[in-house]
Coordinates of C-alpha atoms in Angstrom, one line a residue:
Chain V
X257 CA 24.0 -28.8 33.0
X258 CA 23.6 -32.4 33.5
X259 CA 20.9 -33.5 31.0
X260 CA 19.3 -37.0 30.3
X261 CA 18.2 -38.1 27.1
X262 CA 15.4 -36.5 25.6
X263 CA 13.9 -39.1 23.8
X264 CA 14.8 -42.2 25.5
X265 CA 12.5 -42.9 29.0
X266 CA 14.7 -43.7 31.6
X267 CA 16.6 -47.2 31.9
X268 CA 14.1 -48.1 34.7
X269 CA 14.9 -51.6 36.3
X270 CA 11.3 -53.1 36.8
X271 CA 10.4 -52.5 33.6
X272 CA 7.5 -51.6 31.2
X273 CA 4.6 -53.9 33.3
X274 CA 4.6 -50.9 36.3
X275 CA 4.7 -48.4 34.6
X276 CA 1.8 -45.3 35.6
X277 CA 2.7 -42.1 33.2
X278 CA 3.7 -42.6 30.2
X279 CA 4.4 -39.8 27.9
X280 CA 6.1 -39.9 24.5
X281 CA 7.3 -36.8 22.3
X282 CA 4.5 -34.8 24.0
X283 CA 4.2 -31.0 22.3
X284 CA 1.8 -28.4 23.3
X285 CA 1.5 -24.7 21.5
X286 CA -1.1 -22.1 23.2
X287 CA -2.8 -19.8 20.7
X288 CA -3.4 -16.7 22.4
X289 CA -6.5 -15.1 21.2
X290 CA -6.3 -10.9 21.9
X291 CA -10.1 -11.2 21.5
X292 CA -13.3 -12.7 22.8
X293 CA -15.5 -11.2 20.6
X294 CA -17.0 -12.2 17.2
X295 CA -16.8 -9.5 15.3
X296 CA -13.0 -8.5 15.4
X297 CA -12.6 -12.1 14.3
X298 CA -14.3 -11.7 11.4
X299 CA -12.8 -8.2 10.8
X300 CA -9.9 -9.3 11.2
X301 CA -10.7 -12.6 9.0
X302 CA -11.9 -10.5 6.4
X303 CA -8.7 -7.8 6.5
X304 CA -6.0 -11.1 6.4
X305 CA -4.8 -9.8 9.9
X306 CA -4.3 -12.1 12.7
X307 CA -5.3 -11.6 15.9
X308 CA -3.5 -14.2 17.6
X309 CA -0.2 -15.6 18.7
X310 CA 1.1 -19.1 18.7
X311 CA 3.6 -20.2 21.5
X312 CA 5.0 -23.0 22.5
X313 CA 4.5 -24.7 25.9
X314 CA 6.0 -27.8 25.6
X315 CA 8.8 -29.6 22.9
X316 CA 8.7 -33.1 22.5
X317 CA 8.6 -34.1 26.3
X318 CA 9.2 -37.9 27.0
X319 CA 9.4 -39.3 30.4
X320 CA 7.8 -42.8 32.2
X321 CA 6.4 -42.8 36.0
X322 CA 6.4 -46.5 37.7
X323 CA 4.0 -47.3 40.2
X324 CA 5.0 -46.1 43.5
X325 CA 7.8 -42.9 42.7
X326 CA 7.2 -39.7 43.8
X327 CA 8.3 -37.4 41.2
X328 CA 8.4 -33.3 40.9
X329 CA 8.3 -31.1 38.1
X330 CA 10.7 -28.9 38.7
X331 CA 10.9 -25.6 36.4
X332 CA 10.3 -21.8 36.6
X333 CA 7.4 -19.9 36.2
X334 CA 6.0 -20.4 32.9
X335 CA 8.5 -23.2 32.1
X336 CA 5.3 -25.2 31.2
X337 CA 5.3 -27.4 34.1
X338 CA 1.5 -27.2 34.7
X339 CA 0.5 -27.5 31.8
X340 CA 2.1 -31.1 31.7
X341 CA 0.3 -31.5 35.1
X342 CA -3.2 -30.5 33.1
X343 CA -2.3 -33.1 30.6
X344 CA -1.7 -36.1 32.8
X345 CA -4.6 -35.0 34.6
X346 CA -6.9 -34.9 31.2
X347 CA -7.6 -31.5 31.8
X348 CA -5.6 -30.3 28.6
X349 CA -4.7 -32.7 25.6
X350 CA -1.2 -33.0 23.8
X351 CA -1.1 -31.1 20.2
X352 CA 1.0 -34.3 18.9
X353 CA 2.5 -37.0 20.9
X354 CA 0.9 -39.3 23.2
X355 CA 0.6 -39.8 26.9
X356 CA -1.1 -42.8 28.6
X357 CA -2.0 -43.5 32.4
X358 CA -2.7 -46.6 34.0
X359 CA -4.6 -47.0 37.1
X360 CA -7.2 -44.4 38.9
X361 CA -5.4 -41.0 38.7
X362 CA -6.3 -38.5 41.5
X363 CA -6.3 -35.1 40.9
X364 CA -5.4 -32.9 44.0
X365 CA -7.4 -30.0 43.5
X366 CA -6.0 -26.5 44.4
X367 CA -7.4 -26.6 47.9
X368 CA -11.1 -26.1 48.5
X369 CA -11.4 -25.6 44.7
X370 CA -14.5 -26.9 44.0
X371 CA -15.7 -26.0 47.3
X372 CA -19.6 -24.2 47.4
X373 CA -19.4 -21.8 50.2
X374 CA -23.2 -22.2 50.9
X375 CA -22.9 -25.3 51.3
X376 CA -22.2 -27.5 54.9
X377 CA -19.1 -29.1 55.3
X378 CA -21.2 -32.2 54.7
X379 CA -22.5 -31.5 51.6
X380 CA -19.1 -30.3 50.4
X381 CA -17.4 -33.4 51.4
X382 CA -19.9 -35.9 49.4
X383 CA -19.7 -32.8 46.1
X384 CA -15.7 -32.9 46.3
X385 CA -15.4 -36.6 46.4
X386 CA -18.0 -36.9 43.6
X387 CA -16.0 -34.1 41.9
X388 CA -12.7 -36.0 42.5
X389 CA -14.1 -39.2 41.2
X390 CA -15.3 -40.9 44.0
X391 CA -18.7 -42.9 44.2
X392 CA -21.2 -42.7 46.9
X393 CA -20.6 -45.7 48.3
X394 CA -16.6 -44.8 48.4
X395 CA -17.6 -41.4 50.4
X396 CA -19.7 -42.9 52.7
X397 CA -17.1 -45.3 53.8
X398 CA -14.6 -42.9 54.0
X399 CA -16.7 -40.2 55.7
X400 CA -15.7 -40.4 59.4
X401 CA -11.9 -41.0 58.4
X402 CA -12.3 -37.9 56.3
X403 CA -14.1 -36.0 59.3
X404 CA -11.4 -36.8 61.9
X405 CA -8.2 -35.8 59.3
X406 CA -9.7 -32.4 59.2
X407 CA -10.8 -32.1 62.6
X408 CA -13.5 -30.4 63.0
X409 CA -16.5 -33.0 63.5
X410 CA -18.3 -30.1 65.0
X411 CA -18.6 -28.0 62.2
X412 CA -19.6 -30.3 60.0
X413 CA -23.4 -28.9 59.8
X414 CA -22.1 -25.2 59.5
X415 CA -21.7 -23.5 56.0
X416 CA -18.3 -23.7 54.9
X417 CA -18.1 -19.9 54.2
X418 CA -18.1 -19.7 58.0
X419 CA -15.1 -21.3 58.1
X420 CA -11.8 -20.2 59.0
X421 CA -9.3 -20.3 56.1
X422 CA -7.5 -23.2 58.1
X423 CA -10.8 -25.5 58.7
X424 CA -11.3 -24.9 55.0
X425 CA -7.7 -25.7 54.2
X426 CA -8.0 -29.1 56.3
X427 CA -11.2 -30.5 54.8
X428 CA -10.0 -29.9 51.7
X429 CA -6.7 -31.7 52.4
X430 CA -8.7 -34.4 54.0
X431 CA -11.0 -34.8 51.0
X432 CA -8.4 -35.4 48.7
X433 CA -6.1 -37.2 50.3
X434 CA -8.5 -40.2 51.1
X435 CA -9.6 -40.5 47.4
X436 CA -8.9 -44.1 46.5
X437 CA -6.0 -43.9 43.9
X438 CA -3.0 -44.8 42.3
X439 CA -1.5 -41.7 41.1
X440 CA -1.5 -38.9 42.9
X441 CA -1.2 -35.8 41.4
X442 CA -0.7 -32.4 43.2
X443 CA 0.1 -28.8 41.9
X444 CA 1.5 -26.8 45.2
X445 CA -0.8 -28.2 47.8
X446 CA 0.8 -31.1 49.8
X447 CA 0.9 -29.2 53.2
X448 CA -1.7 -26.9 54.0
X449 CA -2.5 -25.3 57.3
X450 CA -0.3 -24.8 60.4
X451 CA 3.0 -26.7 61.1
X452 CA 1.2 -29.1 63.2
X453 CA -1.4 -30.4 60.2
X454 CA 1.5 -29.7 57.8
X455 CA 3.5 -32.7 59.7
X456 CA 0.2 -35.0 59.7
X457 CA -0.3 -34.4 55.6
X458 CA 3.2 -35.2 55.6
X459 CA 3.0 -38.4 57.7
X460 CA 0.1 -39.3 55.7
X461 CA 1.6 -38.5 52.2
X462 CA 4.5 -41.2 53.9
X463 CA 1.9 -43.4 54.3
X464 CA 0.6 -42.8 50.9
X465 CA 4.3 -43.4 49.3
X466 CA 4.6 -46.7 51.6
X467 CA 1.4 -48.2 50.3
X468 CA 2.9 -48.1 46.9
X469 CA 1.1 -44.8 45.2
X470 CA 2.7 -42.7 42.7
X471 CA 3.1 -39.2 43.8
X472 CA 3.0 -36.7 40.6
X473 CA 3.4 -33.0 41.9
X474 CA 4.1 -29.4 40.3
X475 CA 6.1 -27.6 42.7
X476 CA 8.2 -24.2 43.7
X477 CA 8.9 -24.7 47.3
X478 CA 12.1 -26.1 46.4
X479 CA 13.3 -26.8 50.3
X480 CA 10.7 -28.9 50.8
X481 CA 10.7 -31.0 47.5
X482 CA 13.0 -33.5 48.9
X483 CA 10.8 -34.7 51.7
X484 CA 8.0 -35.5 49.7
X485 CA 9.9 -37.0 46.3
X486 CA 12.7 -39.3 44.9
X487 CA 13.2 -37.8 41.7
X488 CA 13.2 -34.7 39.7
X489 CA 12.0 -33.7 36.3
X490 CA 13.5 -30.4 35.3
X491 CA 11.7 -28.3 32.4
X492 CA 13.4 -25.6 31.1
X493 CA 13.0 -23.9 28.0
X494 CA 10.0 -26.1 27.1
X495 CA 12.0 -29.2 27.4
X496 CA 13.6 -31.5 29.8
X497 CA 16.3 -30.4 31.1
X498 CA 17.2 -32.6 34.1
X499 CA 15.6 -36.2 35.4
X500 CA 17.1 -37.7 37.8
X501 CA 17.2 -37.9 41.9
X502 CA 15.8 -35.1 43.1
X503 CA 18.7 -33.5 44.9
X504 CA 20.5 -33.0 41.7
X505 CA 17.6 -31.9 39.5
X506 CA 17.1 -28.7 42.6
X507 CA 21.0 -28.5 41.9
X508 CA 20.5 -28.2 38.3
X509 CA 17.5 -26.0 38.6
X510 CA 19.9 -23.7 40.7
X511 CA 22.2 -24.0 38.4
X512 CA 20.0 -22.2 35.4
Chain K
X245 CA 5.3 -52.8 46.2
X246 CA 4.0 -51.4 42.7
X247 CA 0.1 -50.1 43.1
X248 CA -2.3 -52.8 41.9
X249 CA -2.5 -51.6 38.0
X250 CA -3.5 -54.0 35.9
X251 CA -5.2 -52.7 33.0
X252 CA -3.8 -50.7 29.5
X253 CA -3.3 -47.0 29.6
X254 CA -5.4 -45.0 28.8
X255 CA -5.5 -41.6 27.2
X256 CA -6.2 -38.7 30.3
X257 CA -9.3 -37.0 29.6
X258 CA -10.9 -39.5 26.8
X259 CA -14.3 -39.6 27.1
X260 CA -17.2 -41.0 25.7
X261 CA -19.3 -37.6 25.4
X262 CA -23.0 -37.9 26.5
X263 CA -22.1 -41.3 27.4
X264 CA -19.9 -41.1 29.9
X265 CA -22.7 -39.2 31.9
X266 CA -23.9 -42.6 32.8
X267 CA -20.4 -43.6 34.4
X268 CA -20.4 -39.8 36.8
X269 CA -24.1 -40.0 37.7
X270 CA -23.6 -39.7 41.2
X271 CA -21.2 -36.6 40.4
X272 CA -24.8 -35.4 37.9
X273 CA -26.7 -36.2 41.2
X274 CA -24.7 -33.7 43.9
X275 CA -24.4 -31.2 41.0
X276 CA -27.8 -31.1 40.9
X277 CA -28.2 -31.2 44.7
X278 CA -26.0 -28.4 45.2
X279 CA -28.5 -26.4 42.9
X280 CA -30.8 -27.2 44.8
X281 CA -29.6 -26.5 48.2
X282 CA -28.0 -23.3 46.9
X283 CA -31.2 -22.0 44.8
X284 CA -33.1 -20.3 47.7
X285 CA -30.3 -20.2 50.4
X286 CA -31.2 -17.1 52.8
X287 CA -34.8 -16.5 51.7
X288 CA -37.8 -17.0 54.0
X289 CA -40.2 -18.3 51.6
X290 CA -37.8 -20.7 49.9
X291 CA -39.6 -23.2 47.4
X292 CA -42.7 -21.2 47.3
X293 CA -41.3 -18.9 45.5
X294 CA -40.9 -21.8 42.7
X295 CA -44.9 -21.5 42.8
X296 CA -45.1 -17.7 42.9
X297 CA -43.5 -16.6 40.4
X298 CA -45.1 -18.9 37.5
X299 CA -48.5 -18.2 39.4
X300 CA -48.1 -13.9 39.3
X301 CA -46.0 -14.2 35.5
X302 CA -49.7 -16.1 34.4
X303 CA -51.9 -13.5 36.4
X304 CA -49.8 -10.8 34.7
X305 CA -50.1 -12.5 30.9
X306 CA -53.7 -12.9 31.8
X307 CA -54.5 -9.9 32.2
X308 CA -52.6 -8.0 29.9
X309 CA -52.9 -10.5 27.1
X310 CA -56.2 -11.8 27.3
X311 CA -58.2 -9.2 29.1
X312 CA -56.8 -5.9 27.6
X313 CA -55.8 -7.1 24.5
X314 CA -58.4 -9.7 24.2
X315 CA -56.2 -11.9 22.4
X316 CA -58.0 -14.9 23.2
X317 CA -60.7 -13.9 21.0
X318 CA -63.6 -15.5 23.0
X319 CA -61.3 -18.6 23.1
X320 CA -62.9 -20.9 26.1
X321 CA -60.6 -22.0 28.6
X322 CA -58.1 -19.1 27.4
X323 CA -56.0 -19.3 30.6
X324 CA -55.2 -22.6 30.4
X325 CA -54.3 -22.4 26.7
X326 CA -52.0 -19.6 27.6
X327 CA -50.3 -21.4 31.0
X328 CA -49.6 -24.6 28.8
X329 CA -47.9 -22.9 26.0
X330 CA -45.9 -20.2 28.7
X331 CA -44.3 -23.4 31.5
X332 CA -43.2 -24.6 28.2
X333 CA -41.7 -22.0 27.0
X334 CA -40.2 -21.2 30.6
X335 CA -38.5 -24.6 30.8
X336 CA -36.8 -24.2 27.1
X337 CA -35.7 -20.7 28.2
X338 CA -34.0 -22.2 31.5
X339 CA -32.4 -25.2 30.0
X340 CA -31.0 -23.5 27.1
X341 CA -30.1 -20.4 28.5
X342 CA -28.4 -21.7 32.0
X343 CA -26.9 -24.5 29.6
X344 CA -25.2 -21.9 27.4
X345 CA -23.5 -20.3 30.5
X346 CA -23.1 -23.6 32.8
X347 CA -19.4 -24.2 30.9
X348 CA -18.4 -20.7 32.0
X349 CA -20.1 -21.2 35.9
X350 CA -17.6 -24.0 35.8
X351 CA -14.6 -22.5 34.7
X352 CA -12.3 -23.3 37.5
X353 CA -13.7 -27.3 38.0
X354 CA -13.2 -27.5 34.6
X355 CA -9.6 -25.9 34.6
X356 CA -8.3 -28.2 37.1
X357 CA -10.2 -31.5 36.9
X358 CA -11.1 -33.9 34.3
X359 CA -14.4 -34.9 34.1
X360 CA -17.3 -35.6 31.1
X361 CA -17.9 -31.6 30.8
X362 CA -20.9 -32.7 28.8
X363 CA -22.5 -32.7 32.7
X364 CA -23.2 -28.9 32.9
X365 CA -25.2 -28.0 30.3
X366 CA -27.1 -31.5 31.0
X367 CA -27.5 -31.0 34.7
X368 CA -29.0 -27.6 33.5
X369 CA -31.4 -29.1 31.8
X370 CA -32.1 -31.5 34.5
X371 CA -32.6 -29.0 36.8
X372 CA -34.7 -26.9 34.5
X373 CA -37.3 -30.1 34.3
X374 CA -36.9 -29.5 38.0
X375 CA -38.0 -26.8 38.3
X376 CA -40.7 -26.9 35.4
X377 CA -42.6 -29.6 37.9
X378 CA -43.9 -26.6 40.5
X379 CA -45.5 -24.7 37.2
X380 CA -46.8 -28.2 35.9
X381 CA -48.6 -28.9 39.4
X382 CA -50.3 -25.4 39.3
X383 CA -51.7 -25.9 36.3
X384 CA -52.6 -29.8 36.6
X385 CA -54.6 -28.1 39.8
X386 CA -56.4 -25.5 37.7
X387 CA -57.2 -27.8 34.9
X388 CA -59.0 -30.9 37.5
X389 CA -61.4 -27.6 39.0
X390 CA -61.9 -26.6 34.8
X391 CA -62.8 -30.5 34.4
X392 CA -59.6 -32.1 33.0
X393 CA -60.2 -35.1 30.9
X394 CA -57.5 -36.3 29.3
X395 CA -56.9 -39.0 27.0
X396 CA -53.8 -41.3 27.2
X397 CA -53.1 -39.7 24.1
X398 CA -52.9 -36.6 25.7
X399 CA -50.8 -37.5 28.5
X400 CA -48.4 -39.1 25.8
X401 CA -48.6 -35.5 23.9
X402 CA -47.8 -33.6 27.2
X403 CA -44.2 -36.5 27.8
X404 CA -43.4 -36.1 24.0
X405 CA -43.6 -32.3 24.3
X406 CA -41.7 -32.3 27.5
X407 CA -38.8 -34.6 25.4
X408 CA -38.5 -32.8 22.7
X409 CA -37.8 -29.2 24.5
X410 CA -35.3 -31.1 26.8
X411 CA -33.5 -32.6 24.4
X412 CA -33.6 -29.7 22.1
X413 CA -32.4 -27.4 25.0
X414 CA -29.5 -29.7 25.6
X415 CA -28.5 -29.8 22.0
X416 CA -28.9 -25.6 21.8
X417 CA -27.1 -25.7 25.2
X418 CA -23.8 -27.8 24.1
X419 CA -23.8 -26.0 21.1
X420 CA -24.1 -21.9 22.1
X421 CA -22.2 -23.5 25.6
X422 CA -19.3 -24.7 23.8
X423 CA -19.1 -21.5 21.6
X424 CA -19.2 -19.3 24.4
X425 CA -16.1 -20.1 25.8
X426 CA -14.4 -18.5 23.1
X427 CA -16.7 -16.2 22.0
X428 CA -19.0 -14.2 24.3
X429 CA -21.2 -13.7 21.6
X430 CA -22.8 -16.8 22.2
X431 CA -24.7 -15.3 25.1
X432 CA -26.4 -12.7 23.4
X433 CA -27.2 -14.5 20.4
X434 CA -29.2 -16.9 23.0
X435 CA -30.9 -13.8 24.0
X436 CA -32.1 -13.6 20.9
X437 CA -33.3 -17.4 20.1
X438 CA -35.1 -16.9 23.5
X439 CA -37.0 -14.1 22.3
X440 CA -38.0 -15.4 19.0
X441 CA -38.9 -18.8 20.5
X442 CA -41.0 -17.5 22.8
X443 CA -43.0 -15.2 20.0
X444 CA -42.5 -17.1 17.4
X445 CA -44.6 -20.1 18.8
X446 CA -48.2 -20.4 19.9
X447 CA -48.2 -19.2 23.7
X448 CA -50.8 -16.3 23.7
X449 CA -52.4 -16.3 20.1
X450 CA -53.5 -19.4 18.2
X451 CA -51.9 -20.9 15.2
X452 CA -55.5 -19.7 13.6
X453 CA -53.7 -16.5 13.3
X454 CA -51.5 -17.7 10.1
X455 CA -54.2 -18.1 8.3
X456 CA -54.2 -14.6 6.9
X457 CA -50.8 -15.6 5.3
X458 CA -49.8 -17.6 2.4
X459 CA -49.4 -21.7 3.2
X460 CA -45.6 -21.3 3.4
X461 CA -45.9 -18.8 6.1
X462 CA -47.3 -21.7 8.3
X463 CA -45.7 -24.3 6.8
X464 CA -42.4 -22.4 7.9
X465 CA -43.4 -21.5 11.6
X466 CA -44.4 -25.5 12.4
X467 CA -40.9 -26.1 11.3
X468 CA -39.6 -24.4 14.4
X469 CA -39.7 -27.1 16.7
X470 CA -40.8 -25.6 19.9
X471 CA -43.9 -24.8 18.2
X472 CA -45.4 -28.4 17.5
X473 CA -44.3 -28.9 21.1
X474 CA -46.4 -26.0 22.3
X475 CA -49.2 -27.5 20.1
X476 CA -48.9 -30.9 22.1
X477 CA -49.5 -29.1 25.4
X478 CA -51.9 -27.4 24.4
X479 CA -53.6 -30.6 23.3
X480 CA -52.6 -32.9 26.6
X481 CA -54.3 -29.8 28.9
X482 CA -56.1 -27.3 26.8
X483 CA -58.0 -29.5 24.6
X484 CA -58.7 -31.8 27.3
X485 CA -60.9 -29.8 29.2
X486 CA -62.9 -28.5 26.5
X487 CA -66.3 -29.2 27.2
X488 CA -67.8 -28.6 23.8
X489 CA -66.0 -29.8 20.8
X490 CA -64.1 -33.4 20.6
X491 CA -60.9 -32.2 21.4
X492 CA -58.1 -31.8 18.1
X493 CA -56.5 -34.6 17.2
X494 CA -52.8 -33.8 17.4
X495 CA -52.1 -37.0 15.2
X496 CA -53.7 -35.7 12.1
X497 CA -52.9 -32.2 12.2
X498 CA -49.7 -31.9 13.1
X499 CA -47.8 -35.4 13.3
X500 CA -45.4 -34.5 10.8
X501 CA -44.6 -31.6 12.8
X502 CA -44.3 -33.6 15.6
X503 CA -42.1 -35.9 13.9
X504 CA -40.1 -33.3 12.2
X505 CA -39.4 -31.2 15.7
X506 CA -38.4 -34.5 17.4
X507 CA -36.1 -35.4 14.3
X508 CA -34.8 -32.0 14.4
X509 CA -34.2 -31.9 18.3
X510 CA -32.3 -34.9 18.1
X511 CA -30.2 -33.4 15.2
X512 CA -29.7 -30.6 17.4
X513 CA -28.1 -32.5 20.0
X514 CA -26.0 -34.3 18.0
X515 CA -24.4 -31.5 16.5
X516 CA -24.4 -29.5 19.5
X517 CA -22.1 -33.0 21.0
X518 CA -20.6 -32.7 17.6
X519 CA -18.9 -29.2 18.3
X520 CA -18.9 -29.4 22.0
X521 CA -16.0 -32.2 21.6
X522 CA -14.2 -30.4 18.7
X523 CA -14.4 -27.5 20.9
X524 CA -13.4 -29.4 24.3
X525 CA -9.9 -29.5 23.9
X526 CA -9.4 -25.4 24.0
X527 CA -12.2 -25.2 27.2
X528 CA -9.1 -25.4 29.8
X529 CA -7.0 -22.6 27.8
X530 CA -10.3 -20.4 26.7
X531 CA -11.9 -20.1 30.0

């Protein structure tokens, strides 16, 4: 198994002054708690007992992002690879080690996430891009770009629970992908809906990569990996196994 | 080529706590609007139900309270002493309660995106304020046909009332919010707060009633800080359209109360920030 340092970031050319993600000797333990309720705690405070269990997520995890790579985390289930995405995204902080982001990161929410169902696709666009960051101003402007990615202009005024689970899957798409940003980062979603709207999120996440954005994404569709990123980050038993192009970390993953 | 980043890193999910508020207002804003849309989706009657429901919960009160149980003890103007005291208590109840469960209403926002999550419990007490105007305007109406007179003191009393509740709410809210994502007690122990605010403050008796105890007694129920609140309403509208005695002054009776239950609200608050941001850090693994 091929494996770059650990500790070391990579040798990367351009140097520190573009650099996006930076995470240093980042560790993260779950405690599982086998209750929700006060009073086993405090039984179970009172009889010495413990009624939960520590485990580890993540080991010392040090990697740099430059502005405009597109980089997956590659790993298996429960390898802890979205739990580092919850971390660069804020969601979740680091037990000890630090990790830094420059620039306006974009969240890609799990599609239609924080969607309202009784709400119009209207409404739900300006909500979502309010969610996502964006300011009233920055939705307005992108509205009609927004309208015409998802395509469907004409159901704009009708409840979004009377969607069909494609329209849904578009505007959600759409949403996202026009939030202004410099890191994008995705867990699963970067091609939703039929083949035909699957090639324009593709063409646009081109786009994206050509203007320069960083693409930060979680994935298990391992075929289709290479077509959206350059390089690979491999967790494996809490750690980093692999970094490097991505052909050879889905060769390494293989591998395992 | 590189993306136009020129400023230091910064830490993912740092956040100023109530402050940053200020930097997602417009994200406070359609939170608040989505309430709104969502509140009465499907019904016919739609905001007047807003109106209906404080209007048949005072008929109800009235009748059973002051007419049955002739609590008001030939009090004049006993309905509008009871409606002050009860749209107060109905706004605290809201706030603090909806502000307790707003974390958990939010569970998979706040699982997959980073924002101040100090904005649900205080867009529930927004919205509480909300919709604490429609009981407000009812009685406003009732007391101008009574003869409403109030001084400017008493429209101060009425805003410092109002503050005090909102802010204590918030502080309750973070607080039994925060705790709630681990422990599910935190709901029922709200249950219980709820209860005792509500009886355990002026609405349909008078503060007269303490008299039969010891000083202490009373002393120990102004300390609750809904309760000089309660006083303050009942001196912005109550008092204010008394016809025969010069209405109370609430700045000798109680003003130490007053000062003491805003002290203590903003205490509240900044404990309940206090453990909301020691508890923040579990929120996306508890809930």
């Amino acid at each position: 198994m091929p494996r770059t340092s650990d500790r070391t970031p990579l040798d990367a050319t351009p140097g520190d002054a573009d650099l996006v993600i930076r995470a240093r000797n980042v560790s993260k333990s779950f405690v599982l708690h086998h209750t929700h309720t006060l009073k086993e705690t405090v039984v179970s405070f009172f009889r010495g007992k413990t009624l939960t269990t520590t485990f580890e997520a993540l080991a010392d995890v040090t990697f740099d992002v430059h502005g405009g790579e597109s980089v997956a985390i590659l790993g298996y289930n429960g390898s802890g690879k979205s739990t580092l995405l919850s971390m660069v995204a804020g969601v979740m902080q680091p037990d000890s080690g630090s990790i830094g982001v420059r620039g306006r990161v974009a969240p890609l929410l799990q599609v239609g996430g924080g969607f309202h169902p009784d709400l119009t696709g209207r409404e739900n666009v300006y909500l979502n891009g309010a969610i996502l960051g964006m300011s009233r101003a920055e939705i307005q402007e992108r509205y009609e770009s927004i309208v015409d990615f998802a395509e469907i202009r004409e159901f704009m005024d009708t409840e979004v629970k009377h969607y069909s689970s494609g329209m849904f899957v578009r505007l959600a798409f759409a949403i996202a992908i026009h939030i202004e940003h410099d890191v994008l980062l995705a867990d699963e979603v970067l091609a939703v809906g039929d083949e035909r709207f699957q090639q324009k999120c593709f063409a646009k996440i081109q786009e994206l990569k050509a203007a320069g954005k960083t693409i930060f994404m979680v994935s298990h569709a391992l075929d289709n990996i290479p077509k959206f990123c350059d390089r690979g980050i491999l967790i494996s038993n809490h750690r980093i196994a692999f970094d490097g192009p991505i052909d050879d970390a889905i060769a390494a993953m293989r591998a395992l | 080529m590189a993306s136009t980043v020129g400023a230091d890193f910064t830490t993912p999910g740092a956040s100023k706590g109530l402050f940053s508020i200020f930097d997602h207002r417009y994200l406070l804003r359609r939170i608040i609007r989505k309430d709104m849309l969502v509140r009465y989706r499907g019904s016919v009657l739609g905001w007047i139900w807003s109106y209906v429901k404080p209007a048949m919960q005072f008929v109800v009160y009235y009748l059973a309270v002051g007419i049955f149980l002739r609590a008001n003890g030939g009090m004049e103007a006993f309905p509008i002493y009871l409606f002050s005291g009860l749209v107060l208590i109905n706004f605290f109840n809201e706030a603090f309660a909806n502000a307790t469960a707003s974390l958990i209403g939010n569970a998979e926002l706040i699982k997959k995106i980073y924002m101040p999550r100090e904005i649900f419990p205080v867009a529930s007490t927004i919205i509480a304020i909300i919709n604490f105007l429609p009981q407000v305007i009812i009685l406003l109406i009732v007391c101008v046909f009574v003869g409403w007179h109030p001084s400017l003191l008493a429209l101060l009393a009425i805003l410092v009332a109002i503050v005090i509740v909102g802010v204590l709410a918030t502080g309750l809210g973070m607080l039994f919010g925060a705790i709630n994502v681990s422990f599910r007690d935190s709901q029922n122990f709200v249950e219980l707060i709820l209860m005792i605010a509500a009886w355990g403050s002026p609405i349909i008796y008078q503060t007269s009633a303490l008299d039969a105890f010891a000083p202490w007694v009373t002393v120990v129920y102004f300390l609750n800080p809904i309760t000089p609140a309660v006083e303050l309403m009942h001196y912005g509208f109550w008092s204010a359209v008394l016809h025969d005695s010069t209405p109370g002054d609430p700045l000798i009776g109680f003003t130490w109360y007053t000062l003491v239950a805003a002290v203590a609200a903003f205490v509240v608050l900044v404990i309940g920030q206090f453990v909301f941001r020691r508890l923040e850090g579990r929120f996306a693994q508890d809930l």
